[in-house]
Each structure stands twice: as structure tokens, then as C-alpha cells.
PDB file of C-alpha atoms in Angstrom:
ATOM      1  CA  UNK I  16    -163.230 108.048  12.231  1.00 51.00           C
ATOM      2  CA  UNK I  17    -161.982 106.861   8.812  1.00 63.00           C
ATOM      3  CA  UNK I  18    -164.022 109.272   5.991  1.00 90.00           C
ATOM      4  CA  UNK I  19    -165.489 107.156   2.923  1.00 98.00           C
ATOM      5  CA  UNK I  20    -168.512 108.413   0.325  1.00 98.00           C
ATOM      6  CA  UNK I  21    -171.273 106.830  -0.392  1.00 98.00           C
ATOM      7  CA  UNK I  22    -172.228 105.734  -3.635  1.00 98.00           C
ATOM      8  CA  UNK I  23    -175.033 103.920  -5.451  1.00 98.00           C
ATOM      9  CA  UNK I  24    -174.787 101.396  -8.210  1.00 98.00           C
ATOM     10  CA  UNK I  25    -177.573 101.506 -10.958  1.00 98.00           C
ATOM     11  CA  UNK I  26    -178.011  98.116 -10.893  1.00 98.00           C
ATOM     12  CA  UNK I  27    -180.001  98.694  -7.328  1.00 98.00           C
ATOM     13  CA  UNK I  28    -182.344 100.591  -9.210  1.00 98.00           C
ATOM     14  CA  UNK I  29    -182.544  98.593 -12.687  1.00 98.00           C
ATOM     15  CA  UNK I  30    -185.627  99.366 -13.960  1.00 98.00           C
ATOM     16  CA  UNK I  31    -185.594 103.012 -13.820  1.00 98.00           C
ATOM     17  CA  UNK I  32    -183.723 105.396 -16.180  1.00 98.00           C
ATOM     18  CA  UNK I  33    -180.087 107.179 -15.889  1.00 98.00           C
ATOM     19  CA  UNK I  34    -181.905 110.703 -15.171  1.00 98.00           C
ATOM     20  CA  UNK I  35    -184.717 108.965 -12.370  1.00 98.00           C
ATOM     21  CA  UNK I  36    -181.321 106.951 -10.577  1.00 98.00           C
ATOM     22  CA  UNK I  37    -179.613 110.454 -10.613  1.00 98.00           C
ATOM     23  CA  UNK I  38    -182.271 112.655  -9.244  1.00 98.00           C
ATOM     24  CA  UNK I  39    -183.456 109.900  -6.395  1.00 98.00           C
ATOM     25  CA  UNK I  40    -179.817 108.907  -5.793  1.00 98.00           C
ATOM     26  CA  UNK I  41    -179.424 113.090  -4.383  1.00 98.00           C
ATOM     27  CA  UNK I  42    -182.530 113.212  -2.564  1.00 98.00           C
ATOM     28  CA  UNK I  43    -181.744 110.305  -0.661  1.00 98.00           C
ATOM     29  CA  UNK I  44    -178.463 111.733  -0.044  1.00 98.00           C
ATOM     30  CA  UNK I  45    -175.706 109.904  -1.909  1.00 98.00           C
ATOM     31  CA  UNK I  46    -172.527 111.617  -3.221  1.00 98.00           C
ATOM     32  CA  UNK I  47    -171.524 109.484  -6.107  1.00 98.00           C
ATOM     33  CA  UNK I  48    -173.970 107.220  -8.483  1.00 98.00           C
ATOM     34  CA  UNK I  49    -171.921 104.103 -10.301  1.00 98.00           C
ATOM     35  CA  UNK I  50    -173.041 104.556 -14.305  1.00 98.00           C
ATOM     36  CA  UNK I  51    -174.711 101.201 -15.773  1.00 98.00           C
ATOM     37  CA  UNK I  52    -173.222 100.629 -19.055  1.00 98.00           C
ATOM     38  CA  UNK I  53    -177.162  99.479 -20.821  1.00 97.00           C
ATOM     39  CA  UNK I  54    -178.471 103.015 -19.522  1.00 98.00           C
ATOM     40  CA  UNK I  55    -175.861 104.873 -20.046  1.00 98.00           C
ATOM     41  CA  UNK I  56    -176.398 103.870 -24.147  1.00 97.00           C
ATOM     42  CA  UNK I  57    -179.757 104.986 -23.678  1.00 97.00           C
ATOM     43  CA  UNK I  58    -179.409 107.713 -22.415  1.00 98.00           C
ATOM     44  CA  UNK I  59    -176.888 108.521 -24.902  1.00 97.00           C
ATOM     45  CA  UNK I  60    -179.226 107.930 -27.545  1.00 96.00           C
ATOM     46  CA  UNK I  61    -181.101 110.438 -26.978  1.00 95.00           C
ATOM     47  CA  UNK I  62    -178.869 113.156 -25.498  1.00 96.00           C
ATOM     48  CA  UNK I  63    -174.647 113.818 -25.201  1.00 97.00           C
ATOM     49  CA  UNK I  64    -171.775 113.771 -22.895  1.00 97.00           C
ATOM     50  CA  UNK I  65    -172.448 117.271 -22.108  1.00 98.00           C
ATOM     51  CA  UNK I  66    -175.674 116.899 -21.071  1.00 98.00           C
ATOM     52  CA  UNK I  67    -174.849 114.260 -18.821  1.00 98.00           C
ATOM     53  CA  UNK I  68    -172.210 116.115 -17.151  1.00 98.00           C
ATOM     54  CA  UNK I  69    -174.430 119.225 -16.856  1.00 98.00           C
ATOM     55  CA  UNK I  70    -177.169 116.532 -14.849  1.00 98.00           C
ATOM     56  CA  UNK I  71    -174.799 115.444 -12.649  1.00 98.00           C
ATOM     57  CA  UNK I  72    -173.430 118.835 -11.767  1.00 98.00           C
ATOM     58  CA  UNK I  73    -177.157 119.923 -10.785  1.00 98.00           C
ATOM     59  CA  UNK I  74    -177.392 117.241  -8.658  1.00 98.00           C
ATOM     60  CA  UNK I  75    -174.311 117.616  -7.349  1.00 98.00           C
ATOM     61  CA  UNK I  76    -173.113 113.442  -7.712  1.00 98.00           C
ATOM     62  CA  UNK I  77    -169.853 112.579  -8.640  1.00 98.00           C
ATOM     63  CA  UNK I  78    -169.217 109.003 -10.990  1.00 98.00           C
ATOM     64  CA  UNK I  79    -166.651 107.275  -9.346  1.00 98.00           C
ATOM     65  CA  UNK I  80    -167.236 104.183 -11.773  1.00 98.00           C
ATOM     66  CA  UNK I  81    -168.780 102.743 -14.785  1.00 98.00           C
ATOM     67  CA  UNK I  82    -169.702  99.030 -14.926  1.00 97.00           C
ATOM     68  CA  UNK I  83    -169.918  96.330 -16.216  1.00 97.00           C
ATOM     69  CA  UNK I  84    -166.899  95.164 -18.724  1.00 98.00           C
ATOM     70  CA  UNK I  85    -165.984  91.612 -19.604  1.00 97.00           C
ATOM     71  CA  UNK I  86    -164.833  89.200 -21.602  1.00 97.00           C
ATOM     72  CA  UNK I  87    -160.874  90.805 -22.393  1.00 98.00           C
ATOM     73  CA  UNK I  88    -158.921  87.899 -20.736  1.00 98.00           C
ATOM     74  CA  UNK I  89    -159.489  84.724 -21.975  1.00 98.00           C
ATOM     75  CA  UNK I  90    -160.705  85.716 -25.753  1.00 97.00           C
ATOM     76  CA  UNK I  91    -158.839  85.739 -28.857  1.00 97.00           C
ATOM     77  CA  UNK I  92    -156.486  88.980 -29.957  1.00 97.00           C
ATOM     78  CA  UNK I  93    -159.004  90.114 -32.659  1.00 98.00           C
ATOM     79  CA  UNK I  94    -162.053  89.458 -30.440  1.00 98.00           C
ATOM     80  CA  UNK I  95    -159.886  91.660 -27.665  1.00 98.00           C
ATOM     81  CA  UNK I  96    -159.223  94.191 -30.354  1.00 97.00           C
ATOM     82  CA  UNK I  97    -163.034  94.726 -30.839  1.00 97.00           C
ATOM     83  CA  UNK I  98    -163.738  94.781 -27.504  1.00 97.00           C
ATOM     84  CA  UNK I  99    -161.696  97.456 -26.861  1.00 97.00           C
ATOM     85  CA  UNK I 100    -162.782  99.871 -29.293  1.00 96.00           C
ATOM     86  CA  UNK I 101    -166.086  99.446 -28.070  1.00 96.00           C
ATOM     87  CA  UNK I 102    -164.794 100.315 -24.582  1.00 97.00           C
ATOM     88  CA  UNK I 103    -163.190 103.508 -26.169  1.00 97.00           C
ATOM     89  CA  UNK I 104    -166.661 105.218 -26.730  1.00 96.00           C
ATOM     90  CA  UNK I 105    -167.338 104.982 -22.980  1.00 98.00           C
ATOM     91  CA  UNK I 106    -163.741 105.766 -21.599  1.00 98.00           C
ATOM     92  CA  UNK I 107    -164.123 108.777 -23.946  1.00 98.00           C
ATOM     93  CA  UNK I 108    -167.544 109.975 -22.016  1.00 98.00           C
ATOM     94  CA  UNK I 109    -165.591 108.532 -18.971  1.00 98.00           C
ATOM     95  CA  UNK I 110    -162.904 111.107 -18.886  1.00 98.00           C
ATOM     96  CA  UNK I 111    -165.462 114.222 -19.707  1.00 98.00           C
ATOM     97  CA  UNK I 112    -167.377 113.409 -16.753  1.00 98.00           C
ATOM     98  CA  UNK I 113    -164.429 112.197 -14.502  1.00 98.00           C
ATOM     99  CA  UNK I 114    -164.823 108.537 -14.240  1.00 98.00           C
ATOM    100  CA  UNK I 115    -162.061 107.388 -12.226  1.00 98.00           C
ATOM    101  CA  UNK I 116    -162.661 103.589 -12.412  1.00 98.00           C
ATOM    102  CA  UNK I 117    -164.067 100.966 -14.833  1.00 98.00           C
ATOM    103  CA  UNK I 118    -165.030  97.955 -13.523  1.00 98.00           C
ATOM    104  CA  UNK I 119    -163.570  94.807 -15.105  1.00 98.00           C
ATOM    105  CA  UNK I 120    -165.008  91.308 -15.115  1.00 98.00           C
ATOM    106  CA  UNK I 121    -162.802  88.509 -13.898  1.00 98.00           C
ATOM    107  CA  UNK I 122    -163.237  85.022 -15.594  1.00 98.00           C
ATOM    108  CA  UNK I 123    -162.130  83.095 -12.918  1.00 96.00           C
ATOM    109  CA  UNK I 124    -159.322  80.717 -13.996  1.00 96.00           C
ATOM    110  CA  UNK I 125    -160.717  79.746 -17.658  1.00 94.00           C
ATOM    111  CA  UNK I 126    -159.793  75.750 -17.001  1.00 94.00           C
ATOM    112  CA  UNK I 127    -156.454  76.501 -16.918  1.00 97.00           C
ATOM    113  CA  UNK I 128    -153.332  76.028 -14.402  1.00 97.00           C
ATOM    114  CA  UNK I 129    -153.804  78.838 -12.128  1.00 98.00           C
ATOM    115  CA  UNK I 130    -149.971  80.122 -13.742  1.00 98.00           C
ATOM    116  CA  UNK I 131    -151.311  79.671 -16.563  1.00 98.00           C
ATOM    117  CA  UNK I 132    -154.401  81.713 -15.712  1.00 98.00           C
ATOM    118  CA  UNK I 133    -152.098  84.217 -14.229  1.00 98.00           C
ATOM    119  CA  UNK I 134    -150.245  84.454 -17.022  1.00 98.00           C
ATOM    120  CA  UNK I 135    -152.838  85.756 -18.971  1.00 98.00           C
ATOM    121  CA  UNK I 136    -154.035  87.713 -16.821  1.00 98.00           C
ATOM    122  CA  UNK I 137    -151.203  89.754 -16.551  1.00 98.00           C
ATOM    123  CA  UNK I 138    -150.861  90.721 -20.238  1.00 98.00           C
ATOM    124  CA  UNK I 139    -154.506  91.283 -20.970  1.00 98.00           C
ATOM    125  CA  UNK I 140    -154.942  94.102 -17.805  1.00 98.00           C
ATOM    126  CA  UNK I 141    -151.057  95.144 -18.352  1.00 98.00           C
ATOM    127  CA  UNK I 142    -152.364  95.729 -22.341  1.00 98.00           C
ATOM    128  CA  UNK I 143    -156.043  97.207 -21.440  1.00 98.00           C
ATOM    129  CA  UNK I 144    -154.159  99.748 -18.432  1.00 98.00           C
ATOM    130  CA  UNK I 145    -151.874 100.846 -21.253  1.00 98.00           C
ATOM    131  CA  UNK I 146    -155.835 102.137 -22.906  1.00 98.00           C
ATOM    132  CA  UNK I 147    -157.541 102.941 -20.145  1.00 98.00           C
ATOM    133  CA  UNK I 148    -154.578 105.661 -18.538  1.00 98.00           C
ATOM    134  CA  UNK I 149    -154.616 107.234 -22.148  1.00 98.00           C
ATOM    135  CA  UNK I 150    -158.275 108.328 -20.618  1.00 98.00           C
ATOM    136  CA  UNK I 151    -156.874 108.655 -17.041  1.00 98.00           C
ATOM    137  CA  UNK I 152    -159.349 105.809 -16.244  1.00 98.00           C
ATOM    138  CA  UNK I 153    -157.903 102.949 -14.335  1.00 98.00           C
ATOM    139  CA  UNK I 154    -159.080  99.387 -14.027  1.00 98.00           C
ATOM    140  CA  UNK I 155    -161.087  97.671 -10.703  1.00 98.00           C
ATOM    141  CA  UNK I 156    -160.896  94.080 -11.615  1.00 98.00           C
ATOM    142  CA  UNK I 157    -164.206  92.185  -9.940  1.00 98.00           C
ATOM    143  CA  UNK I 158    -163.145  88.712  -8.492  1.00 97.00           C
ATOM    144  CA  UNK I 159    -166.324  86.366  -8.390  1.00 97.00           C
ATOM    145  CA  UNK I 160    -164.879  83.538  -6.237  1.00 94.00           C
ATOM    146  CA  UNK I 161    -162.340  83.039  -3.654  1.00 95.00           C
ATOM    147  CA  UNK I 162    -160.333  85.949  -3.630  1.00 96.00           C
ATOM    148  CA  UNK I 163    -156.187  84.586  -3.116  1.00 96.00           C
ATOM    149  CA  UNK I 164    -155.957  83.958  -6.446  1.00 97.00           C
ATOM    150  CA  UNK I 165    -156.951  87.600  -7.577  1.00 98.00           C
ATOM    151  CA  UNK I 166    -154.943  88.997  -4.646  1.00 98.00           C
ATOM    152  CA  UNK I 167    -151.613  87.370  -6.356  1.00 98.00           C
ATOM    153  CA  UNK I 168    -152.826  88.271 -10.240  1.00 98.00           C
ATOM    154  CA  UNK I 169    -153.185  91.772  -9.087  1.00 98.00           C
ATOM    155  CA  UNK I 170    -149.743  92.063  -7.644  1.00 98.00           C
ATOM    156  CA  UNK I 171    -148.353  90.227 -10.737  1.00 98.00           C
ATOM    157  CA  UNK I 172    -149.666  92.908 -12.827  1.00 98.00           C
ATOM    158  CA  UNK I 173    -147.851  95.440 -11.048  1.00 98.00           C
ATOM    159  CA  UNK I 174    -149.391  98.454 -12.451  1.00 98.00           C
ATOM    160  CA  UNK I 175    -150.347 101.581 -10.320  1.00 98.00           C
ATOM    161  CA  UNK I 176    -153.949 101.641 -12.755  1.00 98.00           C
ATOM    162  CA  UNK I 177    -154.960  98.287 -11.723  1.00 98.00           C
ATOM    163  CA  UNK I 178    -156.397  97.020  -8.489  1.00 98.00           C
ATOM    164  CA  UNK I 179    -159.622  95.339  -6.962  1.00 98.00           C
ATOM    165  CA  UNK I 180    -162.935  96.075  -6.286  1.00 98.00           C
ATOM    166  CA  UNK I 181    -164.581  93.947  -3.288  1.00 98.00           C
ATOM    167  CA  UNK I 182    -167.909  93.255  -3.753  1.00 98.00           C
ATOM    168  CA  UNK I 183    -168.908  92.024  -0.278  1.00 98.00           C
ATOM    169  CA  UNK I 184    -171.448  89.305  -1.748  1.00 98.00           C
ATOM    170  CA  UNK I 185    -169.517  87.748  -3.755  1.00 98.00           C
ATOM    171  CA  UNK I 186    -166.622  87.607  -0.921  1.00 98.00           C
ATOM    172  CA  UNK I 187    -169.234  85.727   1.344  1.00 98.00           C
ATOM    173  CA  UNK I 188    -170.026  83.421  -1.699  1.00 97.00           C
ATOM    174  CA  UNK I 189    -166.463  82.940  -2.597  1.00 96.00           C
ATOM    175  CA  UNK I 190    -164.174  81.934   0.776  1.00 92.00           C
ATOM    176  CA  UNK I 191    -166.100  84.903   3.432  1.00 96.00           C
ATOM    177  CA  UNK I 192    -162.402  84.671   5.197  1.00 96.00           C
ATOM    178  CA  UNK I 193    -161.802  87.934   6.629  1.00 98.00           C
ATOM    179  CA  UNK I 194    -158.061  86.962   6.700  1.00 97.00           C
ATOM    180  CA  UNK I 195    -158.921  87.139   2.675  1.00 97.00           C
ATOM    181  CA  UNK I 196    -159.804  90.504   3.013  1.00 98.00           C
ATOM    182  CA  UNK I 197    -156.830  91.877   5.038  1.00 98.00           C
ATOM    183  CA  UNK I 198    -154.149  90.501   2.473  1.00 97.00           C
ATOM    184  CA  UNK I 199    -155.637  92.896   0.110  1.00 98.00           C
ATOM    185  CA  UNK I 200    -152.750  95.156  -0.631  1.00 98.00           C
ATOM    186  CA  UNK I 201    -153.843  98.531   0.786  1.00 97.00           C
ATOM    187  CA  UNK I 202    -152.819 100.307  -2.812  1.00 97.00           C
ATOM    188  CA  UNK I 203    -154.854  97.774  -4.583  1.00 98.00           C
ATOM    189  CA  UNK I 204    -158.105  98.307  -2.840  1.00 98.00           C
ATOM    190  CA  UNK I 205    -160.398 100.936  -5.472  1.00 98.00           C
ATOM    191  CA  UNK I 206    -163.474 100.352  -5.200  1.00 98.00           C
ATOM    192  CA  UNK I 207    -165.949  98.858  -2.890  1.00 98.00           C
ATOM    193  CA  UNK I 208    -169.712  96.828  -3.756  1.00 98.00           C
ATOM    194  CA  UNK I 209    -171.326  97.042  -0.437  1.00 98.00           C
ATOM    195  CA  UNK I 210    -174.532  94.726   0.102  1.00 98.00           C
ATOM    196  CA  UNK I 211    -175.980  92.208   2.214  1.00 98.00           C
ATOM    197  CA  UNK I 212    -177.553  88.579   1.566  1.00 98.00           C
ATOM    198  CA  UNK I 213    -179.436  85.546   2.619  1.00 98.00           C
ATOM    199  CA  UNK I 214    -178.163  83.323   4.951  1.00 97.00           C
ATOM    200  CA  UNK I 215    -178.392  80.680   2.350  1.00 97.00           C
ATOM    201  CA  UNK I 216    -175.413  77.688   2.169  1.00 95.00           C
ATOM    202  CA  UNK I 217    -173.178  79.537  -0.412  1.00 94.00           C
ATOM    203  CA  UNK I 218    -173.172  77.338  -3.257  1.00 93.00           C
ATOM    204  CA  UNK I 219    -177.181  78.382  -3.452  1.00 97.00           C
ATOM    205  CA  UNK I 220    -176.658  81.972  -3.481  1.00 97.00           C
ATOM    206  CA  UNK I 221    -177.303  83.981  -6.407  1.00 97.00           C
ATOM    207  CA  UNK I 222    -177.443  87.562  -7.253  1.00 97.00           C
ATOM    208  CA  UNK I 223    -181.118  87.574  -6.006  1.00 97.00           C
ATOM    209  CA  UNK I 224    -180.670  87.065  -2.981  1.00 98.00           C
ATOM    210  CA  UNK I 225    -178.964  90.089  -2.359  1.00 98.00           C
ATOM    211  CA  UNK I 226    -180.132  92.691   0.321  1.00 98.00           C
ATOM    212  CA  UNK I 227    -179.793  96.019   1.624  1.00 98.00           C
ATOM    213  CA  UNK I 228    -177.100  96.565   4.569  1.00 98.00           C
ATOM    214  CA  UNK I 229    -177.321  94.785   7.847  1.00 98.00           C
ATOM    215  CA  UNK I 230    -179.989  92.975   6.434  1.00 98.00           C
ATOM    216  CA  UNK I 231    -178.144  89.715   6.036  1.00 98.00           C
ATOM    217  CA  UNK I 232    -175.486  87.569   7.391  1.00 98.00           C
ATOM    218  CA  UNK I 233    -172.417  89.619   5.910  1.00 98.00           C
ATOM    219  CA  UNK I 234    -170.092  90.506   8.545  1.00 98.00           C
ATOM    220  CA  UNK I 235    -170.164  94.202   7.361  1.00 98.00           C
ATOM    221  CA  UNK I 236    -168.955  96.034  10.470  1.00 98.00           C
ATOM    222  CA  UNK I 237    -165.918  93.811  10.323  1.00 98.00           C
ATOM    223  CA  UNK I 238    -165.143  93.760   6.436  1.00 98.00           C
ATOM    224  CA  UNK I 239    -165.868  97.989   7.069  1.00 98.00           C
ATOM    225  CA  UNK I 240    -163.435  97.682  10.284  1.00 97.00           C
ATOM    226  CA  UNK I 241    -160.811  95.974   7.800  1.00 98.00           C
ATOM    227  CA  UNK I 242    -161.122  98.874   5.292  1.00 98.00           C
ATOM    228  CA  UNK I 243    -160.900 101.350   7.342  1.00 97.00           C
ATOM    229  CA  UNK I 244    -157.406 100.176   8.861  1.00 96.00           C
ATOM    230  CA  UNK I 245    -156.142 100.078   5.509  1.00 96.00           C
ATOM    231  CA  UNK I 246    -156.702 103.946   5.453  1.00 96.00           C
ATOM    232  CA  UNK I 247    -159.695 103.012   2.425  1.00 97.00           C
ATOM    233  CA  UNK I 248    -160.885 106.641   1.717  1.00 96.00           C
ATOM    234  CA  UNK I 249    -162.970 105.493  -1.276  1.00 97.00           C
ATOM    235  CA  UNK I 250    -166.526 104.725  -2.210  1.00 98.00           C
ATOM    236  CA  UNK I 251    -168.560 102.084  -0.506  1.00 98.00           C
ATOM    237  CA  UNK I 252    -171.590 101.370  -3.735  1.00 98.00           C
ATOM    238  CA  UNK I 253    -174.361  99.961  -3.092  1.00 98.00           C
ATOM    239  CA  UNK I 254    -175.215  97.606  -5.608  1.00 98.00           C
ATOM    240  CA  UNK I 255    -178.271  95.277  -4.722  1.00 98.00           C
ATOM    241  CA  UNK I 256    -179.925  93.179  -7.845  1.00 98.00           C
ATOM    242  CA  UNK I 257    -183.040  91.983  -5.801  1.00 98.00           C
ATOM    243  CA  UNK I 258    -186.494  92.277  -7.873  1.00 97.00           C
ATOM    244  CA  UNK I 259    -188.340  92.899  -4.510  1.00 97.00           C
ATOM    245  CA  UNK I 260    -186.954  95.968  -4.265  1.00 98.00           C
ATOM    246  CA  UNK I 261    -187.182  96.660  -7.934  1.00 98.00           C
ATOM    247  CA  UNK I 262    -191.026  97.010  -7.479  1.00 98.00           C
ATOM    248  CA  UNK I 263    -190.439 100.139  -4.652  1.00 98.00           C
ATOM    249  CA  UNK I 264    -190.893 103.489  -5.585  1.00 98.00           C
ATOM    250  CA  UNK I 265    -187.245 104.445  -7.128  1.00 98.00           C
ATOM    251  CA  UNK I 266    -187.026 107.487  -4.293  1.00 98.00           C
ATOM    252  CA  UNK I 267    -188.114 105.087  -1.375  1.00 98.00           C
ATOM    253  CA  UNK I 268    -185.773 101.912  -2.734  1.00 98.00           C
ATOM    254  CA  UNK I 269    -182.625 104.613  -2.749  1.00 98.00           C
ATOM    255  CA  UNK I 270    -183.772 106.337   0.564  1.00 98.00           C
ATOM    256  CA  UNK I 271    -183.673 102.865   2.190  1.00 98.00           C
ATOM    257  CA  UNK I 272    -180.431 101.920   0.116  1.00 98.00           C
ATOM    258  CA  UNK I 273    -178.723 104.855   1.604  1.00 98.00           C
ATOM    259  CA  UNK I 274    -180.022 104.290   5.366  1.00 98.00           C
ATOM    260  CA  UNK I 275    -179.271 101.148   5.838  1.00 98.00           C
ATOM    261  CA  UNK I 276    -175.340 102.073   4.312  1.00 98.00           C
ATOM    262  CA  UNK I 277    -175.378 104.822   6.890  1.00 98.00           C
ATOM    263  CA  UNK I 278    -176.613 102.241   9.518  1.00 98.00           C
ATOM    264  CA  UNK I 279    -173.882  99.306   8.855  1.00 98.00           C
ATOM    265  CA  UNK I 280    -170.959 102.494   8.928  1.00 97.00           C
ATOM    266  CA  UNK I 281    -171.484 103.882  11.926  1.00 96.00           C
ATOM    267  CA  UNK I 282    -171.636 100.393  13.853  1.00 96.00           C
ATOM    268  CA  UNK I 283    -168.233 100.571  12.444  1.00 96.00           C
ATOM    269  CA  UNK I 284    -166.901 103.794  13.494  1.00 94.00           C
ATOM    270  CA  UNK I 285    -166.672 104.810  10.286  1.00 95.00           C
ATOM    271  CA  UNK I 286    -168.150 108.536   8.943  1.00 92.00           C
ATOM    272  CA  UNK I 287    -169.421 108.668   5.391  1.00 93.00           C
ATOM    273  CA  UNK I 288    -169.347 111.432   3.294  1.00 87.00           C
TER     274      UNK I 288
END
């Protein structure tokens, strides 16, 4: 059985703080919690990089990833240049707590030619690797509709620090081919969003209508089956915005998060760490 970890994206927990999503995402059992930009400024209000790293190492978690980032492709060289230094603070507390991935934003094809599109694409994430590896933090780019278009920026690119991260809902909203999944490159594959959703037609489905695993209509055991024959040893996060499940108790909402992970894995032969 393939290994991957489990992970849980702050977003699944949005109203509660950095320290609360830490502490419940151990109990419940997780290995790695993904860092929400909004509470990671709070909390770094208040306290430093060190004391961050010192709660994470009681609770033993690991931070595979810190999201979100947008808007560097289709803006304007000075409004790129800004951007960027105000990504620098958090690559900076990225590499002390060993970050390994930020995830990017995609902007779908900006109402341009898709070569067009590509080309800009290419020099933007060829330009923001070039920051990012300085802080041995490498890029997940997030795709938000159907993914053969990102599959063929990505190899463009052709840079080792940049790849994709599959977020399962919005693969179902975008084409929900499987075939999509399996031209993924194997090397290009970082980082995994795992969730489930509605059985809504997909032009109707928003971010709401999210839900935890094997809730939904997601094929999950085969997108997991997929992964796993591409030798995926990463994270599989769970990253649910749903304001149902905002209103649980924080320990109960990542108790059931993890579960139902655990659940949808081992209908697909695969172990989680």
C-alpha cells in the first residue's frame, strides 16, 4: 500500500485561530496542518517565527504548505514587484519552519490566446521559482478549471520548483475526467486538496458546497487509485470551506475531517501516515 500523510488546511476550520487549528488538528490525529496566510498575520502579530516553530514541534505537525497567493501572472511588472516583497516576509517564516510548498493562484487564461496565456505564464512562475528556491520553497500552482491547459503550462515552465496541486473539487467542477488526472506528470504532482461536494450540475457549484470525504459525488477512491500509481508519497489536505461545519466544535469538525480522510484511503488501498 502506497504511504501518503495526512494534512489539514485551515481553511476547514476558518473561524478558529492558528494555535486552536494546531492543537485540534493533533488530537484528531493529523501529521501536517496547511498555514492560512490571514492567521498566520495574526498570529504573527502577536508572537514570532520562533514561537510558531516551538508550537508546532509540541504538537508534533509538520507545514507542508502555506496558502493562498495570487495575482503574479497577469499584473503589471511594478504591481508583481510589490507582490513579491510581500511574499518575502512569509517565505522568510516559511523556510524557519520548513514550508516546502506555497500555493499559487492560477488566473485561468486572462482573455487571452491560450499561447498567449502560456506565454505568460511561463515567465511569471519561471521569475517567482527563481524567489521562492532562494527560500528552498517551491511553487504548487492551483488550476481552478479544466485542468489540460495547466498540465501543458506546467511542463512549459520546465522548472524542478514548480508543479500542481489538485484540488479534487475544483477537478470535478472543472472537466472531472479522470483521464485529466493521469496526464499529470508524476514529477509535477506536489500537493493534494482532498474534499468532497454536492452532487450539484457543475456550473452551480461553489466553494460551499464542499464536504467532508466520501460524503459527495467525487470519485475519490479512483482519483486516490490514480495517485497512488504515480508513486504520490505526499500530503492529501483537507481543505473544506462549508459554514455548516464552521459552527462544530473545532476538535469534533477536525476529528470528523480526519475520519472521513482515513475512510475514503483505505477504500483505496492506500495507508496514510
Amino acid at each position: 500500500m502506497n504511504e501518503m500523510m495526512s494534512c489539514i488546511n485551515e481553511a476547514t476550520t476558518m473561524p478558529y485561530t492558528l494555535e486552536q487549528d494546531i492543537q485540534a488538528a493533533s488530537k484528531a490525529g493529523f501529521k501536517g496542518v496547511e498555514l492560512w496566510t490571514d492567521k498566520l498575520k495574526d498570529f504573527l502579530l502577536k508572537k514570532n517565527k520562533g514561537h510558531l516553530k516551538s508550537l508546532l514541534d509540541d504538537f508534533n505537525l509538520s507545514t507542508p504548505s502555506l496558502c493562498p497567493f495570487g495575482g503574479f501572472i497577469f499584473c503589471t511588472e511594478d504591481e508583481f514587484n510589490k507582490r513579491v516583497k510581500d511574499l518575502e516576509y512569509f517565505l522568510d517564516v516559511a523556510n524557519y519552519i520548513g514550508v516546502e510548498y506555497i500555493i499559487v493562484c492560477a488566473e485561468g487564461l486572462g482573455n487571452r490566446s491560450f499561447e498567449e496565456a502560456k506565454r505568460i505564464y511561463v515567465s511569471r512562475l519561471r521569475k517567482l521559482s527563481s524567489i521562492t528556491s532562494e527560500y528552498d520553497v517551491r511553487i504548487a500552482l492551483e488550476w481552478f478549471h479544466e485542468l489540460q491547459p495547466a498540465i501543458e503550462i506546467i511542463k512549459a515552465v520546465d522548472d524542478e520548483n514548480v508543479g500542481l496541486v489538485i484540488d479534487t473539487f475544483h477537478w470535478y467542477r472543472g472537466d472531472g475526467r479522470l483521464d485529466s488526472l493521469i496526464e499529470v506528470p508524476s514529477d509535477k504532482l506536489f500537493f493534494v486538496h482532498i474534499n468532497d461536494c454536492e452532487g450539484l450540475p457543475r456550473e452551480k457549484l461553489t466553494d460551499k458546497n464542499r464536504l467532508f470525504c466520501g460524503r459527495g459525488v467525487i470519485p475519490l477512491t479512483d482519483i486516490l487509485r490514480i495517485f497512488k500509481e504515480k508513486g504520490y508519497g505526499g500530503y492529501l489536505s483537507v481543505e473544506i470551506f462549508r459554514e455548516e461545519y464552521w459552527r462544530m466544535d473545532i476538535e469534533e469538525l477536525a476529528k470528523e475531517a480526519y475520519r472521513t480522510l482515513i475512510e475514503v484511503a483505505f477504500k483505496s488501498s492506500v495507508s496514510i501516515s
